[in-house]
mmCIF file of C-alpha atoms in Angstrom:
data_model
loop_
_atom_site.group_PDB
_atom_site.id
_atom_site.type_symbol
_atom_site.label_atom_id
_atom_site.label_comp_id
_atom_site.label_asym_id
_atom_site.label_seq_id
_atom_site.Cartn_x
_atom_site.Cartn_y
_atom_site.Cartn_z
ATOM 1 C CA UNK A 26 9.292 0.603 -11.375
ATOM 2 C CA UNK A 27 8.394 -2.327 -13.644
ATOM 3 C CA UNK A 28 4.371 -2.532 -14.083
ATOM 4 C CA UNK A 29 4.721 -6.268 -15.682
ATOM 5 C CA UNK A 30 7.464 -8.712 -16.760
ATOM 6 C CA UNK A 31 8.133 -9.619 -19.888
ATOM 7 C CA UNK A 32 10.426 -11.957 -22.142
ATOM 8 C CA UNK A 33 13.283 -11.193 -24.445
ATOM 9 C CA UNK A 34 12.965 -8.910 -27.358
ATOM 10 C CA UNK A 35 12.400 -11.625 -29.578
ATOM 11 C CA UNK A 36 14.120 -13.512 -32.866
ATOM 12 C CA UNK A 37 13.424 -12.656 -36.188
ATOM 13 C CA UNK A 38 11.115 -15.086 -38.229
ATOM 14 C CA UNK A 39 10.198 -15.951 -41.840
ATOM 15 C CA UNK A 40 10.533 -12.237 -44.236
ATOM 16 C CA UNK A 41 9.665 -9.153 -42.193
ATOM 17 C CA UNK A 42 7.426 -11.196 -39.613
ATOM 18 C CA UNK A 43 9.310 -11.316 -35.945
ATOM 19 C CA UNK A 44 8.757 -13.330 -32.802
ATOM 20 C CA UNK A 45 6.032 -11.755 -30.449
ATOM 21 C CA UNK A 46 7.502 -10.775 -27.073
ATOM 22 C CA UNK A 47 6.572 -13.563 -24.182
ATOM 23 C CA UNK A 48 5.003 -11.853 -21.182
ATOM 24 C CA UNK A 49 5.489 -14.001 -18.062
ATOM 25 C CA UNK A 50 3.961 -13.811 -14.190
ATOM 26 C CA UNK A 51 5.768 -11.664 -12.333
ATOM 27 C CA UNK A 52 7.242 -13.254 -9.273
ATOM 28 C CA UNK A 53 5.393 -12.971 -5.779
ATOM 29 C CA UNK A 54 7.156 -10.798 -3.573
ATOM 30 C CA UNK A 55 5.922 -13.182 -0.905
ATOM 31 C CA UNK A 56 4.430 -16.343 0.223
ATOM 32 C CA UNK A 57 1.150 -17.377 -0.317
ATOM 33 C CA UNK A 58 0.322 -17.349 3.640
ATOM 34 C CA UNK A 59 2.027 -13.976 4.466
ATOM 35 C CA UNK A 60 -1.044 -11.887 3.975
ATOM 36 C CA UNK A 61 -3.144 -13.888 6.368
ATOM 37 C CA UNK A 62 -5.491 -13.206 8.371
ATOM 38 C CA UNK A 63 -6.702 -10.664 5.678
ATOM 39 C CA UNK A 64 -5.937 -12.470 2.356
ATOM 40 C CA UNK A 65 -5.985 -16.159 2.803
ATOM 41 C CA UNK A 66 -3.574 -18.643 1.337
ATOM 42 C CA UNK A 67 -5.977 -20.499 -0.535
ATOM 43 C CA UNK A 68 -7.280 -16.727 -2.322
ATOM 44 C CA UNK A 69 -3.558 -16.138 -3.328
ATOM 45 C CA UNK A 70 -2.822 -19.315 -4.973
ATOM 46 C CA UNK A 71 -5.730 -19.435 -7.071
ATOM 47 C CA UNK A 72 -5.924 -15.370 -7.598
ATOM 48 C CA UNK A 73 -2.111 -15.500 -8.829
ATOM 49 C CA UNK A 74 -1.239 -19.146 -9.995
ATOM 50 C CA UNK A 75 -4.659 -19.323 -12.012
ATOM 51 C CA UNK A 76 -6.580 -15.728 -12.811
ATOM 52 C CA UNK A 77 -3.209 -13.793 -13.189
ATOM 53 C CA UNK A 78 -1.792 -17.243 -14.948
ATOM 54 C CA UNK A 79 -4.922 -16.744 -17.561
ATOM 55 C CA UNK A 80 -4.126 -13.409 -18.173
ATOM 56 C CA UNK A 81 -0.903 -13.826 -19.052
ATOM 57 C CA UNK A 82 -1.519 -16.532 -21.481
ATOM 58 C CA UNK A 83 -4.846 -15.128 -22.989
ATOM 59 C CA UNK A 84 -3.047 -12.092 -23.780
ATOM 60 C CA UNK A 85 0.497 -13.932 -25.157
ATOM 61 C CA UNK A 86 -1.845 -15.613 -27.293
ATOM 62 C CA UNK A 87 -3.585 -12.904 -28.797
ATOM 63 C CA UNK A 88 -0.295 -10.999 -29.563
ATOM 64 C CA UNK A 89 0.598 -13.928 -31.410
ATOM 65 C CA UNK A 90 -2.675 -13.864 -33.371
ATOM 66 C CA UNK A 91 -2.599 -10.081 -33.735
ATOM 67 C CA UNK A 92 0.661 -10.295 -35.330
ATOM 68 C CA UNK A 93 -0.541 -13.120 -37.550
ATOM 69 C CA UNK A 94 -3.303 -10.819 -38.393
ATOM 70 C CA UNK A 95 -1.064 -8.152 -38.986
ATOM 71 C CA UNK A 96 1.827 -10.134 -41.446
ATOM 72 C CA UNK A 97 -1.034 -10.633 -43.432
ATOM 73 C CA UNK A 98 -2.463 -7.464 -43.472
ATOM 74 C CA UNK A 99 -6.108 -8.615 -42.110
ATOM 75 C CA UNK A 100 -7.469 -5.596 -40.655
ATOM 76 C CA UNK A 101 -11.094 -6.930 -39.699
ATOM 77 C CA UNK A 102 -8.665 -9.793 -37.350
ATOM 78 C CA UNK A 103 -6.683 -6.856 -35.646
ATOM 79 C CA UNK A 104 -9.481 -4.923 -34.831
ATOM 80 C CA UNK A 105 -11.513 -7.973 -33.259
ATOM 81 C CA UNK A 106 -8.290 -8.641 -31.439
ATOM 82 C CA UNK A 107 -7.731 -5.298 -29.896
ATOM 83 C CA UNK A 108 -10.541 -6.135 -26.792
ATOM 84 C CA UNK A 109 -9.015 -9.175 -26.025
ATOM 85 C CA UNK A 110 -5.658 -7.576 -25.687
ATOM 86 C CA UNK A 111 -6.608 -4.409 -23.714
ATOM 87 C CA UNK A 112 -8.878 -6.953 -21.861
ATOM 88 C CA UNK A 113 -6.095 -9.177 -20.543
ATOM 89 C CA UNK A 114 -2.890 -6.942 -21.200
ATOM 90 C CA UNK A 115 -4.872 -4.750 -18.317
ATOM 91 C CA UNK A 116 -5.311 -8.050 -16.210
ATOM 92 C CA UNK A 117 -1.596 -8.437 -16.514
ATOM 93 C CA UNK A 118 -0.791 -4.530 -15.803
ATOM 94 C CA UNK A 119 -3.434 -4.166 -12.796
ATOM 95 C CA UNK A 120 -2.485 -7.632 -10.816
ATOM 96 C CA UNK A 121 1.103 -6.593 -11.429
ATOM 97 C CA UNK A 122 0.913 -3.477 -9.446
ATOM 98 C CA UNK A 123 -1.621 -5.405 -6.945
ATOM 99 C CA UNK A 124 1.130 -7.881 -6.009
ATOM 100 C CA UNK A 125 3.580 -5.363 -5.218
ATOM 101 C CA UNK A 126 0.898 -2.898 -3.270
ATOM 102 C CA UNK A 127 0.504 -5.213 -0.695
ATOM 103 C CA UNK A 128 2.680 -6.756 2.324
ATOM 104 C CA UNK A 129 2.077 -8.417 5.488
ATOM 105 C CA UNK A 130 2.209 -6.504 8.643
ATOM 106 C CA UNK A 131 5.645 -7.405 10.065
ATOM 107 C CA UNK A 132 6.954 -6.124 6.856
ATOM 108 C CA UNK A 133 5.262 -3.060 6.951
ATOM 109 C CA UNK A 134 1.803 -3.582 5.654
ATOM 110 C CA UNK A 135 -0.444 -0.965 6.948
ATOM 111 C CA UNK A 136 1.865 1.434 8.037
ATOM 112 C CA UNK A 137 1.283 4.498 7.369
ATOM 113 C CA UNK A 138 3.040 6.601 4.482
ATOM 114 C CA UNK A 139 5.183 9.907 5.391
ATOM 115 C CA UNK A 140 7.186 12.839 2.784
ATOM 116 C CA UNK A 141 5.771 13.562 0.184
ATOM 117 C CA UNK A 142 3.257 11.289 -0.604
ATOM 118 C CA UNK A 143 1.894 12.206 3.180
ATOM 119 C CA UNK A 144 1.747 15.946 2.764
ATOM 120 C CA UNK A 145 0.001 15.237 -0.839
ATOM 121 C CA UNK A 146 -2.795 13.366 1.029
ATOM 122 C CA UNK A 147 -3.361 15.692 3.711
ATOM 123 C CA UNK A 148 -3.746 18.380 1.268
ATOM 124 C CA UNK A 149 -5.653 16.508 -1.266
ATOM 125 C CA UNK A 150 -8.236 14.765 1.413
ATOM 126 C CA UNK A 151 -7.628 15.768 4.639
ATOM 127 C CA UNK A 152 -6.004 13.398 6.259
ATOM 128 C CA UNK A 153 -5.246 9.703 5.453
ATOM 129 C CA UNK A 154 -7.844 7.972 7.363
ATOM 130 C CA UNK A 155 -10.557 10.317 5.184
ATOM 131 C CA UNK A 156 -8.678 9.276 1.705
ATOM 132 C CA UNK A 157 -9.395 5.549 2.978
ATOM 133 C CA UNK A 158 -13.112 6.762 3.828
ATOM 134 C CA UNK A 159 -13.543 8.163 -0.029
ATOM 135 C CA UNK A 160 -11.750 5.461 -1.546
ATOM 136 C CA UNK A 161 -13.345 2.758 0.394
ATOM 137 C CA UNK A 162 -16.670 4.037 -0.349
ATOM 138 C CA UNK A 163 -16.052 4.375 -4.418
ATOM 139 C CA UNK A 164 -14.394 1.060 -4.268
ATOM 140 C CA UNK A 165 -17.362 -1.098 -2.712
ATOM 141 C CA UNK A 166 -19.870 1.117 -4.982
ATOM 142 C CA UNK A 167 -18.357 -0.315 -8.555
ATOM 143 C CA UNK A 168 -20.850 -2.233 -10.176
ATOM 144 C CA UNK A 169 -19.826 -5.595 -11.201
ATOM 145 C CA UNK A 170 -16.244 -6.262 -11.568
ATOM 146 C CA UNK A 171 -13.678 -3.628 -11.452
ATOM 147 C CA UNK A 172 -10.952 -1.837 -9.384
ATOM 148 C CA UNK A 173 -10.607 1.188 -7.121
ATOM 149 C CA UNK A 174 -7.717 3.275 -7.817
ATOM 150 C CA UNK A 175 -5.715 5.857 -6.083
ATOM 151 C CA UNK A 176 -3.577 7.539 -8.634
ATOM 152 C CA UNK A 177 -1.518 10.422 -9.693
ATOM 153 C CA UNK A 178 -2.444 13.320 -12.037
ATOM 154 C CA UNK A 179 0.788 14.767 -13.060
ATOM 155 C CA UNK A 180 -0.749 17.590 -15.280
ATOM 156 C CA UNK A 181 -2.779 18.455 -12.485
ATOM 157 C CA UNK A 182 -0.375 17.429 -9.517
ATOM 158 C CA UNK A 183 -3.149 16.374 -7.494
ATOM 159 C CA UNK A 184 -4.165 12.768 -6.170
ATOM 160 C CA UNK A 185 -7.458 11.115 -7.645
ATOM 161 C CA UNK A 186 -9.569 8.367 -6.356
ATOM 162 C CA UNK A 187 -11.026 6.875 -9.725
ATOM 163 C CA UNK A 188 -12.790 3.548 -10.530
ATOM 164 C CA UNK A 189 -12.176 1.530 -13.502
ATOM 165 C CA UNK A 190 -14.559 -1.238 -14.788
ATOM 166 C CA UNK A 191 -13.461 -5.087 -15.778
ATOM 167 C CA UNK A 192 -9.441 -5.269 -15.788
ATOM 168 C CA UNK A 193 -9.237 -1.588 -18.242
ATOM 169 C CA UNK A 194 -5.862 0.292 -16.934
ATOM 170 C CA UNK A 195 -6.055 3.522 -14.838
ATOM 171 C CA UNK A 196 -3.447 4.649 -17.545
ATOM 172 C CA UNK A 197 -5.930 4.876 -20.560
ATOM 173 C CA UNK A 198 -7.732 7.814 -17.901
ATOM 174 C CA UNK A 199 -4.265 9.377 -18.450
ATOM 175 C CA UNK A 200 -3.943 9.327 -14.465
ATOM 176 C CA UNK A 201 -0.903 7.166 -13.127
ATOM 177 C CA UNK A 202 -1.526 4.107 -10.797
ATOM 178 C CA UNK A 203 -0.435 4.251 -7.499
ATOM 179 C CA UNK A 204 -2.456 1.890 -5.375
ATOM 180 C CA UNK A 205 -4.698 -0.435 -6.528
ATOM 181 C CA UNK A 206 -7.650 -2.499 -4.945
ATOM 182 C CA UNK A 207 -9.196 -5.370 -7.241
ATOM 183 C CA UNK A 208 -13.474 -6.150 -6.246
ATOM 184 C CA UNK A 209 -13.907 -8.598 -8.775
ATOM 185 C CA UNK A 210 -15.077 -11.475 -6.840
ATOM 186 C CA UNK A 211 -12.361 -14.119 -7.568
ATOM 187 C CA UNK A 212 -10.465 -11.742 -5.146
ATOM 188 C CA UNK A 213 -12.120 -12.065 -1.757
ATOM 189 C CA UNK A 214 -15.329 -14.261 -2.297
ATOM 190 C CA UNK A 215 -14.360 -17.479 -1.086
ATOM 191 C CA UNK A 216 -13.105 -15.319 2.320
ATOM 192 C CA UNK A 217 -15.731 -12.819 2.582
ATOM 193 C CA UNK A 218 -18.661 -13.952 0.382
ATOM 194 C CA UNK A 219 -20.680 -11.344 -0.934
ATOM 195 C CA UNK A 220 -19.729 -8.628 1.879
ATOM 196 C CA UNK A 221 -17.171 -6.728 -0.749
ATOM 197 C CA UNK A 222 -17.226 -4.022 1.640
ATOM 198 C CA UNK A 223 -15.692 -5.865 4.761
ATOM 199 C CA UNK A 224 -12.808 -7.115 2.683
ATOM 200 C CA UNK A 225 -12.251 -3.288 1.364
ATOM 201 C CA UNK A 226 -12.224 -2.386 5.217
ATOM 202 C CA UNK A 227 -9.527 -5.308 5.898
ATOM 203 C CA UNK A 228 -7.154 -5.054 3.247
ATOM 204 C CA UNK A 229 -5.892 -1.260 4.639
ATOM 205 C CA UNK A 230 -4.152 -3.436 7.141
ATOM 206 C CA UNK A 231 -1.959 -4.619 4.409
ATOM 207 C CA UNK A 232 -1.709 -1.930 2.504
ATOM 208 C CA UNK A 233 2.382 -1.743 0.948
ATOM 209 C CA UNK A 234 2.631 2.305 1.454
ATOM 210 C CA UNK A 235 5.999 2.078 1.002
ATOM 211 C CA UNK A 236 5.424 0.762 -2.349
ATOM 212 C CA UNK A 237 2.911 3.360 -2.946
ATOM 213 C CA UNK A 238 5.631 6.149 -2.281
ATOM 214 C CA UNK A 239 8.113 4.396 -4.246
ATOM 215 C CA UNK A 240 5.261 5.049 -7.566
ATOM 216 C CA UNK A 241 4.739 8.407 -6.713
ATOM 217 C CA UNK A 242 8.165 9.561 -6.791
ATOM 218 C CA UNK A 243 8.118 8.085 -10.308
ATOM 219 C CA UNK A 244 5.604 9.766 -11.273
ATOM 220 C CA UNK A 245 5.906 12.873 -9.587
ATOM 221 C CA UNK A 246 9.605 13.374 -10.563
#
């Protein structure tokens, strides 16, 4: 499954420098109002059309740079540039897999998973309700801005609750996303204010397991 959506593979330019690849917002899998009464309408239009939006274009435009930097062999450039991209290439990645994670409740947000990815919980944590207890808890905890991640270690073959700060990728912890919840405040605060912890609690009910299960047969197989 596609993390993030991207442009053609690009033309070639001037000597040996090429076109950067275009990465684009990936389409919403749903209107703004379906997530209601949990996410409102007025969170996912500015969460997607504007922060996502930035993203996007902060990090097309420091590819471009970067490979600028890079035609003309100015290391000090490409090293500066290397936050910004990881930075908002990871806003891109995360909100891409956020999108998908979630669904309203008449199309099955909040029902509960079953195979595989079932057993995996109950023998990882017990049972699901005490996986959303752990990762609930480690979730509201982050400091700052961050997400709370359940993921997949395939060395391992276990499932891991981890935290990540600002918008860095669960991938560069070498664990593989499979449900992410974003706590930086541009995601609830206009809805729940400063209570980060009731909005954890609520957005269970819209939780996209079936997505979920779909991303851990990928990376399980």
């Amino acid at each position: 499954m596609s993390q993030c959506c991207m442009a053609g593979e690009g033309s070639k330019q001037e000597g040996s420098k090429q076109a950067v690849k275009q990465f684009q917002l990936p389409a919403l899998p749903y209107d703004f109002n379906a997530l209601e009464p949990t996410i409102s309408a007025e969170i996912m239009n500015l969460h997607y059309t504007k922060h996502h939006q930035a993203y996007v274009n902060n990090l097309n435009k420091a590819l471009e740079q970067y490979a600028e930097a890079e035609y003309k062999n100015d290391l000090q450039t490409m090293i500066a540039l290397q936050s910004l991209i990881k930075f908002n290439g990871g806003g891109h990645i995360n909100h891409s897999i956020f999108w998908t994670n979630l669904a309203s409740q008449k199309n099955g947000g909040g029902t509960p998973p079953n195979g595989k990815l079932a057993e995996l919980i109950n023998r990882d944590y017990g049972s699901l309700d005490k996986l959303i207890e752990q990762m609930s808890a480690k979730t509201s905890a982050i400091q700052g801005s961050g997400w709370g991640w359940l993921g997949y270690n395939k060395a391992k073959g276990k499932l891991t609750i981890r935290t990540c700060e600002n918008q860095d990728p669960l991938s560069t912890k070498g664990v593989i996303p499979l449900l992410g919840i974003d706590v930086w405040e541009h995601a609830y605060y206009l809805q729940y204010k400063n209570v980060r912890a009731d909005y954890v609690k609520a957005i269970w009910n819209i939780v996209n397991w079936k997505n979920v299960a779909e991303r851990f047969a990928l990376a399980s197989s």
